[in-house]
Short mmCIF file of C-alpha atoms and ligand atoms in Angstrom, two decimals:
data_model
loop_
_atom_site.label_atom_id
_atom_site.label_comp_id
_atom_site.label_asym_id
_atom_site.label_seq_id
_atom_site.Cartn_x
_atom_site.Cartn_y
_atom_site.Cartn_z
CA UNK A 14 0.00 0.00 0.00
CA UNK A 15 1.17 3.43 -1.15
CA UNK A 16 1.27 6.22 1.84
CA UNK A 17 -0.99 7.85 -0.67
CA UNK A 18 -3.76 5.07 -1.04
CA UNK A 19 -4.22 4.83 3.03
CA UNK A 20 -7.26 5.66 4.20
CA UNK A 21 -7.71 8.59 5.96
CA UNK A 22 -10.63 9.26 8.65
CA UNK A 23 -10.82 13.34 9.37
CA UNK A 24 -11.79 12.43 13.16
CA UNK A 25 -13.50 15.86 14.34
CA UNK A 26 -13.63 15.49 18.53
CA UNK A 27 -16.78 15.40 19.68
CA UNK A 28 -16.13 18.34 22.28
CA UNK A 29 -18.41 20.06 24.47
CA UNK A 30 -20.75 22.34 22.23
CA UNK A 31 -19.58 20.63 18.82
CA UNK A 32 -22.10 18.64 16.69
CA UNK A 33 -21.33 15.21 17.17
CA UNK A 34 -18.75 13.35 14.72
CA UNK A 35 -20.18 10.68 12.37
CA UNK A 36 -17.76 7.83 11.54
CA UNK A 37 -14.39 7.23 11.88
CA UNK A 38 -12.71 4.71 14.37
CA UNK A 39 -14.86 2.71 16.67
CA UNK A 40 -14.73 3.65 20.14
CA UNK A 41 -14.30 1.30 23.29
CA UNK A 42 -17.54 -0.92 23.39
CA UNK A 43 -18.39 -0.61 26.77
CA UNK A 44 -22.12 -1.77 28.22
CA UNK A 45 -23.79 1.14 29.21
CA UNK A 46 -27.20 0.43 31.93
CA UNK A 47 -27.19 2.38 34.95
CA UNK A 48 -25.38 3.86 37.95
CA UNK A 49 -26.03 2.66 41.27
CA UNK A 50 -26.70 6.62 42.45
CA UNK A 51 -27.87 8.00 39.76
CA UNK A 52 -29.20 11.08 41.63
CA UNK A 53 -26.02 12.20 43.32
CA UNK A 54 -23.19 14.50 42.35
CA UNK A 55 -20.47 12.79 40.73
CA UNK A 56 -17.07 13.89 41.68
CA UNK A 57 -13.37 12.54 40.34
CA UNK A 58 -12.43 12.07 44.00
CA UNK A 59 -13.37 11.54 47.69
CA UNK A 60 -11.61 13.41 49.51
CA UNK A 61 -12.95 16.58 46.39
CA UNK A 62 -16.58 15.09 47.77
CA UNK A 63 -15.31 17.02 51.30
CA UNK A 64 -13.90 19.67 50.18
CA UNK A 65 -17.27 20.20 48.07
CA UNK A 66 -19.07 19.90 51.15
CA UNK A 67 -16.72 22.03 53.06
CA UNK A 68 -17.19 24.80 50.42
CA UNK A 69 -21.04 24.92 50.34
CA UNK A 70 -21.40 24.59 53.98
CA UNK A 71 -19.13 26.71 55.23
CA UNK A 72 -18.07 25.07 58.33
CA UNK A 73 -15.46 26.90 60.38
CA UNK A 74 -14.10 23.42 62.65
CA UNK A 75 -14.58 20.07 61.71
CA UNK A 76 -13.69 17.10 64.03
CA UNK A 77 -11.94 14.54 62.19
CA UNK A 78 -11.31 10.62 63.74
CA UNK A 79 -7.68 9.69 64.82
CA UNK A 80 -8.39 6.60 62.82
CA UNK A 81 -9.03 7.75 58.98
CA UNK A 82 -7.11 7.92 55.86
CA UNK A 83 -4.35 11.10 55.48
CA UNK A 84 -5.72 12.03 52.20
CA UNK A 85 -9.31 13.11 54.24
CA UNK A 86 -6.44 16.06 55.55
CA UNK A 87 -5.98 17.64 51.87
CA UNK A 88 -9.41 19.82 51.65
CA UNK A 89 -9.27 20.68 55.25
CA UNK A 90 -5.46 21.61 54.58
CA UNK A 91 -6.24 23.50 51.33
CA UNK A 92 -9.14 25.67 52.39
CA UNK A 93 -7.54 26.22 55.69
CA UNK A 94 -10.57 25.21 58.43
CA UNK A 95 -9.53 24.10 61.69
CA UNK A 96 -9.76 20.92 63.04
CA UNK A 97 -9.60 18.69 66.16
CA UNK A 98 -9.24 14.82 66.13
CA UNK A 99 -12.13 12.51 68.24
CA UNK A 100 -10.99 8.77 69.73
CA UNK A 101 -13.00 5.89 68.63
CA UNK A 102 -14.38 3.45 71.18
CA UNK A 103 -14.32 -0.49 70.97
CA UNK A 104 -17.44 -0.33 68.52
CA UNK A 105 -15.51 1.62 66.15
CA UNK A 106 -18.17 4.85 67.30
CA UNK A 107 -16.58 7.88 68.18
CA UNK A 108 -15.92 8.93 71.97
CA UNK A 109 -18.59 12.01 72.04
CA UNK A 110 -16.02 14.64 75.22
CA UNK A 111 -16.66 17.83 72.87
CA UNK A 112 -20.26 19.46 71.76
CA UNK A 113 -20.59 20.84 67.85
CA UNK A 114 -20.92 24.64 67.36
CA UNK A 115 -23.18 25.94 64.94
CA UNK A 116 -20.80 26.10 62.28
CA UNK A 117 -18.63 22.91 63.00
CA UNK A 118 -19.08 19.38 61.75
CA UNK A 119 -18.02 15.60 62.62
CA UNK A 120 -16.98 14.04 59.83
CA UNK A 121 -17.24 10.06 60.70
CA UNK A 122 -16.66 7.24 58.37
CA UNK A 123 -18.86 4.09 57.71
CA UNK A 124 -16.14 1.83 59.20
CA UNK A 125 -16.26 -1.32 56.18
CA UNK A 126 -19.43 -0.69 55.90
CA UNK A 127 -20.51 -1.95 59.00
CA UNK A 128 -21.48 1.41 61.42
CA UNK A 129 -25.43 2.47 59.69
CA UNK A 130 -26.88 2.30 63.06
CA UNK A 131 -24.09 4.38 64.65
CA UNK A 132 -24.56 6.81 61.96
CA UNK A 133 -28.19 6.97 62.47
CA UNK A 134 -27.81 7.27 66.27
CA UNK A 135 -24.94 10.40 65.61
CA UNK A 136 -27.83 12.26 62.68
CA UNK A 137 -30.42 12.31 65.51
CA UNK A 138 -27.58 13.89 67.78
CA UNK A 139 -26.02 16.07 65.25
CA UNK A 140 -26.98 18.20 62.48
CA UNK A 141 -23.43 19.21 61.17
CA UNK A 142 -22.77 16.07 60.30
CA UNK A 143 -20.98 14.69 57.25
CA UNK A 144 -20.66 10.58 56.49
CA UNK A 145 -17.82 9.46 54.75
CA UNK A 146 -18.97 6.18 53.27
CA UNK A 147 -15.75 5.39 50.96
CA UNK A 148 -15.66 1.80 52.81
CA UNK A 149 -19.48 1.53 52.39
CA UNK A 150 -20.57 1.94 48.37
CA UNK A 151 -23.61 -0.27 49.38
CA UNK A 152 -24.84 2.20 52.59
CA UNK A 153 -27.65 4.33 51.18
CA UNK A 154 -27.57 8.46 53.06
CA UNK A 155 -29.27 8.58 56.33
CA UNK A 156 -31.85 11.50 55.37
CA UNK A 157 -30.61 14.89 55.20
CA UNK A 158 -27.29 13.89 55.79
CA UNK A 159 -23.87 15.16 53.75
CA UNK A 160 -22.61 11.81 52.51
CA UNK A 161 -20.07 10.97 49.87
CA UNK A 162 -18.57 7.69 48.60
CA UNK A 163 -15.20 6.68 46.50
CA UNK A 164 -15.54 4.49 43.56
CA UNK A 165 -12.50 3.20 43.72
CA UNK A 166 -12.34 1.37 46.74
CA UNK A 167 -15.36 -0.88 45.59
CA UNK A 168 -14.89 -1.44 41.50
CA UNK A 169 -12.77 -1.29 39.02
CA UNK A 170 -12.17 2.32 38.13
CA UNK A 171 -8.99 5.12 39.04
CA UNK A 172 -11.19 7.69 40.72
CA UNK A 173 -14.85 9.26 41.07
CA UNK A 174 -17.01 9.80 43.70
CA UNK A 175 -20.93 10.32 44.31
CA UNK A 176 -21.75 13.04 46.77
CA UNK A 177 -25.51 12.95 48.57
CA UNK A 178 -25.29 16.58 49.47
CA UNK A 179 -28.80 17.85 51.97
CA UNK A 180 -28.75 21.15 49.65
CA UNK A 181 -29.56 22.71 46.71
CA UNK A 182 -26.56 24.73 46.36
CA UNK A 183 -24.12 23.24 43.99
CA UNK A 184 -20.36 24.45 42.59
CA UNK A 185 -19.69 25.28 39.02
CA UNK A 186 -17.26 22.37 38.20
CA UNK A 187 -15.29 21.30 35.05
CA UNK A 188 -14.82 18.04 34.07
CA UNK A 189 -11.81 15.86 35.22
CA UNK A 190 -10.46 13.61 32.33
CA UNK A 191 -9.08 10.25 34.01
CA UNK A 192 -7.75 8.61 30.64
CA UNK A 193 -4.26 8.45 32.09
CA UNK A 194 -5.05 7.09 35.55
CA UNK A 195 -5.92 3.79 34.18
CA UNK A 196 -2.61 1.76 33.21
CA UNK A 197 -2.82 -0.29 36.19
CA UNK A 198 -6.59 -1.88 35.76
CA UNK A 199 -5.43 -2.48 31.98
CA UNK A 200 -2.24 -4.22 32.96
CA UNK A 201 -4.29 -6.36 35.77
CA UNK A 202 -6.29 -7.99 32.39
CA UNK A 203 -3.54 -8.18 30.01
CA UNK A 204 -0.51 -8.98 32.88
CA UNK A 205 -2.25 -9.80 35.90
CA UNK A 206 -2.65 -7.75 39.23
CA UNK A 207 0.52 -8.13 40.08
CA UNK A 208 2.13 -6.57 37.63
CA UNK A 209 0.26 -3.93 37.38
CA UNK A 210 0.77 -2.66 41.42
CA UNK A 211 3.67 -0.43 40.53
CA UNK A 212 1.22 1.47 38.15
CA UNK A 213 -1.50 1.63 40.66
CA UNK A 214 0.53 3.18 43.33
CA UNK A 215 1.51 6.01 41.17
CA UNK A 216 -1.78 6.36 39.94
CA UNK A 217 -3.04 6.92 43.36
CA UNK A 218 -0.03 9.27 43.82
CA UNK A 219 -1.88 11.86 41.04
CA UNK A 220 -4.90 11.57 42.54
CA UNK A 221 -3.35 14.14 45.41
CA UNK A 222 -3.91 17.79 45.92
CA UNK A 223 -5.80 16.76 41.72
CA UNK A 224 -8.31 20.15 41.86
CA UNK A 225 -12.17 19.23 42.63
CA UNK A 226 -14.03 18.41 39.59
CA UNK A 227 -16.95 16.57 37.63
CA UNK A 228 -16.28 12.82 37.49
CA UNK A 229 -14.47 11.66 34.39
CA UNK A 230 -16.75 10.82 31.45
CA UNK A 231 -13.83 7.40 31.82
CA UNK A 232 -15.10 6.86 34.83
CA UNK A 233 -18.72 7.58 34.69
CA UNK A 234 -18.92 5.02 31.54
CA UNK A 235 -17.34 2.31 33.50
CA UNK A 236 -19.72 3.03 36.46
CA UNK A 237 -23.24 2.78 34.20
CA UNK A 238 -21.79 -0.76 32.70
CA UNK A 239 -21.27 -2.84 36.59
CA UNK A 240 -23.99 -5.47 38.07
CA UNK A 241 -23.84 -4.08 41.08
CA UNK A 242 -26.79 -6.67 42.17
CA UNK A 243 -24.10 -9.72 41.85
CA UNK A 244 -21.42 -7.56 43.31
CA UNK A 245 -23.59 -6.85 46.17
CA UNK A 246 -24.38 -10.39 46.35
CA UNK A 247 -21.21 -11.72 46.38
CA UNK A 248 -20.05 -9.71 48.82
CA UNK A 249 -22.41 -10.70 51.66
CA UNK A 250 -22.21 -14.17 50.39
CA UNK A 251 -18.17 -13.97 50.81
CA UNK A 252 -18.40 -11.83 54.33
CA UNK A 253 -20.68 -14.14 56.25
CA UNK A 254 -18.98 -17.23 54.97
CA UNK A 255 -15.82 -15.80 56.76
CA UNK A 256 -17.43 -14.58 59.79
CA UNK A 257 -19.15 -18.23 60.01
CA UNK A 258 -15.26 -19.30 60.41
CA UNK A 259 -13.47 -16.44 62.35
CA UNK A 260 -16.19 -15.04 65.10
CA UNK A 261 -14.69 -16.91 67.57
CA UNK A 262 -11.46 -15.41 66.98
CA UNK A 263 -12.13 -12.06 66.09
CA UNK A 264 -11.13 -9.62 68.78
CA UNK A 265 -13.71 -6.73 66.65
CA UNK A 266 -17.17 -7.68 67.35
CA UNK A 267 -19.71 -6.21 65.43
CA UNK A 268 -23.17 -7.25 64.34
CA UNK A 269 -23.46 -9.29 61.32
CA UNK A 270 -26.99 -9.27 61.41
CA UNK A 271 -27.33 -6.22 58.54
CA UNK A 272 -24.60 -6.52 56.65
CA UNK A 273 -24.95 -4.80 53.15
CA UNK A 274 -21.89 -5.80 50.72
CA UNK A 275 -19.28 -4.22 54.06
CA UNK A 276 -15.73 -3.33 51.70
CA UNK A 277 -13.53 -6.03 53.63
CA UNK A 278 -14.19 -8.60 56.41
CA UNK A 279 -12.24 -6.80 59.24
CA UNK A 280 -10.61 -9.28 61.07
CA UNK A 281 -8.57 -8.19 64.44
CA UNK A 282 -6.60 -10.86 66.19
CA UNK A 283 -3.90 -10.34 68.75
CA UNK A 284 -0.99 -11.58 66.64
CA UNK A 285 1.44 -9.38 65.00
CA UNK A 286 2.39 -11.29 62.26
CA UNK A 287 -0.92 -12.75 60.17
CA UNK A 288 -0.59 -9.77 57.48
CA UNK A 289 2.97 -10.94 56.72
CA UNK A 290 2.11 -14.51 56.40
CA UNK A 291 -0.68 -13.74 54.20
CA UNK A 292 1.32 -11.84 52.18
CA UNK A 293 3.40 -15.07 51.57
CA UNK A 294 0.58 -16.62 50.50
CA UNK A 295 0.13 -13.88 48.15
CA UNK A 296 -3.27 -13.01 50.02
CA UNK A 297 -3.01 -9.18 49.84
CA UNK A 298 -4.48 -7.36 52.59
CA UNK A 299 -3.74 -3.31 52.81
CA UNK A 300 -3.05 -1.64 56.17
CA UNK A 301 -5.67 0.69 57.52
CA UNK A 302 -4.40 3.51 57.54
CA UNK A 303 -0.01 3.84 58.03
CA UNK A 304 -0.52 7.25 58.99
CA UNK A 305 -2.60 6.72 62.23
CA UNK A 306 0.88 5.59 63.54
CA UNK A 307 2.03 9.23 63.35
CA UNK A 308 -0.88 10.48 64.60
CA UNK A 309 -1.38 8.50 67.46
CA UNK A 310 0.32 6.70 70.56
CA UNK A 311 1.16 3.11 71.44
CA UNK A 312 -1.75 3.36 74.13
CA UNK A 313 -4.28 4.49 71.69
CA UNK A 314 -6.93 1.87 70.43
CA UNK A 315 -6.72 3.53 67.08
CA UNK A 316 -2.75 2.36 67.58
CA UNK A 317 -3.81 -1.12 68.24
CA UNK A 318 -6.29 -1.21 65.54
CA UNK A 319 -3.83 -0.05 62.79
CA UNK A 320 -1.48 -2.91 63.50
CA UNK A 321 -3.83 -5.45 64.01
CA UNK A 322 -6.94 -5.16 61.85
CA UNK A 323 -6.56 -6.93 58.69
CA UNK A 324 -9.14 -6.29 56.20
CA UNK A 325 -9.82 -9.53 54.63
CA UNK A 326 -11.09 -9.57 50.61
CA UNK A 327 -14.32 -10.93 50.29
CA UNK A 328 -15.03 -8.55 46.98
CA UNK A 329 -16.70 -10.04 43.74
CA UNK A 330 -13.77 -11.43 41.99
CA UNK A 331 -14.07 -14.15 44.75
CA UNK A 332 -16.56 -17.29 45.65
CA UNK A 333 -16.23 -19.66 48.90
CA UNK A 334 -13.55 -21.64 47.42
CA UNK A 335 -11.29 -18.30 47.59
CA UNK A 336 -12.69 -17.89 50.85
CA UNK A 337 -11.34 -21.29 51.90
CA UNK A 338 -8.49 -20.74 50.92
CA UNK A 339 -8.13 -17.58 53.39
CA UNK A 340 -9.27 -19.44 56.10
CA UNK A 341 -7.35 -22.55 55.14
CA UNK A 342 -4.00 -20.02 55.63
CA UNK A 343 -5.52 -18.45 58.96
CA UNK A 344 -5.90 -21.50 60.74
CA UNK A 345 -2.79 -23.02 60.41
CA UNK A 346 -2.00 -19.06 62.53
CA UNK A 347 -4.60 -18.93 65.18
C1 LIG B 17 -11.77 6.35 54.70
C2 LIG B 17 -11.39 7.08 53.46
N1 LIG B 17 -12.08 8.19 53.15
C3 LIG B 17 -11.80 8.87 52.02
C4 LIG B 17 -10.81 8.48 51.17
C5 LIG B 17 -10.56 9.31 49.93
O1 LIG B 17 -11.07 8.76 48.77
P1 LIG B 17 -10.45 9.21 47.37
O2 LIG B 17 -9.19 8.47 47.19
O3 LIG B 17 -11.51 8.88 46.36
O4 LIG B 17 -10.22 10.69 47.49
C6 LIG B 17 -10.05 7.35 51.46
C7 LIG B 17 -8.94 6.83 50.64
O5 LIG B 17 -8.39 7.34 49.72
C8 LIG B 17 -10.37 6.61 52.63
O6 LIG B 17 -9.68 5.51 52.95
#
């Protein structure tokens, strides 16, 4: 073929405003049904979901938990608003030695999607307050009740949030483009997951100080194509076929009896070394959160919790038989 006989497809972008382009290459075939909060704000990030709230409401002081992730710092940081950390007690709820002003907030998170009824019992007590549900995709907004979720932590996608926000007020955003976030969820079909870790740390590196905006049209395509029914399924399926096998030796008691698709199966056990031997086993279990180290003492439960919780996968790439296998490894430990 001659350079001059190739063909040639004028591709006109279909940007914002532009007639739409006929022809050319064919896109990524992706299934397109619906979201699973269709209603909400979509956001690129979570921690942009606080700073959004931050923004609208105003709040002069909000009291953040010893036992979070760092990033949840980076809107409180940027628009400068004081803030005070809270202890958690045994239940994971937080130790209530301070009362809200008008115009401060508690920010509390939905520990793996396990603490509705707290945050039910801590709406009736508190207006100003804002639910982080990043570990709980599945947890629907208590009424009235700032709420946002991270996408990331529950499917596969590099960023995005949803943002239940109790007013009508809403921020002029533009729209965050997420196309080269995604090397590491390509690599984990072509190469494995494995191989594709190195990519997914950085690409959780660029999602920091990244400026609030609308969820990617990436990410937001991704979103409408999931079956969120079977991942919800599968995840209660997976949790309560662990907790069947581990209540007895889980130091974190909690009540299984309303469990809606929780993130991880958070398993706390007095030994030190579990996470490494999983790790051997190639079982890969993340540490919630490193930074609580710095921000805490030995003495502190929060402490304790870092080093010894280890949130078990019971997500829906897995069945029972994966399950077995984690408990197989465990058992030989306990
Ligand atoms: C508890 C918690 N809240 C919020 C976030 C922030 O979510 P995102 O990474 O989407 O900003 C994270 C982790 O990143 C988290 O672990």
């Amino acid at each position: 073929m001659t350079k001059s006989s190739k063909t040639k497809f004028d591709i006109r972008q279909s940007a914002p405003g532009k007639m739409k382009s006929i022809g050319g290459y064919l896109e990524l075939q992706l299934s397109r049904d619906s979201e699973y909060y269709p209603a909400m704000i979509r956001l690129n990030t979570g921690r942009n979901a606080l700073e959004y709230i931050l923004k609208i409401r105003g709040y002069t002081l909000i009291y953040l938990p010893y036992f979070t992730c760092e990033v949840i710092m980076e809107p409180v940081r940027k628009l400068d608003i004081q803030y005070r950390y809270y202890t958690i007690n045994e239940h994971m709820e937080p130790v209530l030695d301070f009362e809200l002003g008008e115009t401060e907030c508690l920010l509390y998170t939905n520990y793996f999607g396990l603490k509705q009824e707290a945050i039910t019992g801590l709406r009736r007590k508190f207006k100003n307050l804002i639910v982080d549900n990043s570990q709980a995709f599945f947890s629907e907004p208590v009424q009235d009740t700032d709420t946002f979720y991270s996408c990331r932590k529950f499917f596969g996608v590099p960023d995005g949030a949803y943002l239940h926000l109790a007013s009508p007020a809403r921020l002029k955003l533009e729209r965050d483009v997420s196309v080269n976030r995604f090397s590491h969820l390509i690599k984990s079909i072509d190469l494995g997951i494995e191989q594709g870790y190195q990519d997914y740390v950085a690409n959780n590196d660029v999602l920091q100080q990244n400026p609030i905006r609308k969820m990617s049209a990436l990410t937001h395509a991704i979103l409408e194509g999931i079956d969120y029914k079977a991942c919800r399924y599968r995840r209660n399926s997976n949790f309560m076929y662990l907790h069947d096998f581990l209540v007895n030796h889980n130091d974190y008691s909690f009540d299984a009896s309303n469990v809606n698709a929780p993130m991880v199966y958070p398993f706390s056990h007095p030994s030190t070394s579990l996470r490494e031997k999983l790790l051997a086993k190639r079982i890969y279990v993340a540490t919630y959160w490193p930074n609580v180290y710095s921000w805490t003492t030995k003495q502190m439960y929060e402490y304790y919790l870092t080093s010894h919780l280890i949130p078990l996968p019971i997500d829906h790439r897995y069945s029972h038989l994966d399950m077995k296998r984690i408990i197989n490894v465990l058992k030989n430990l306990l």
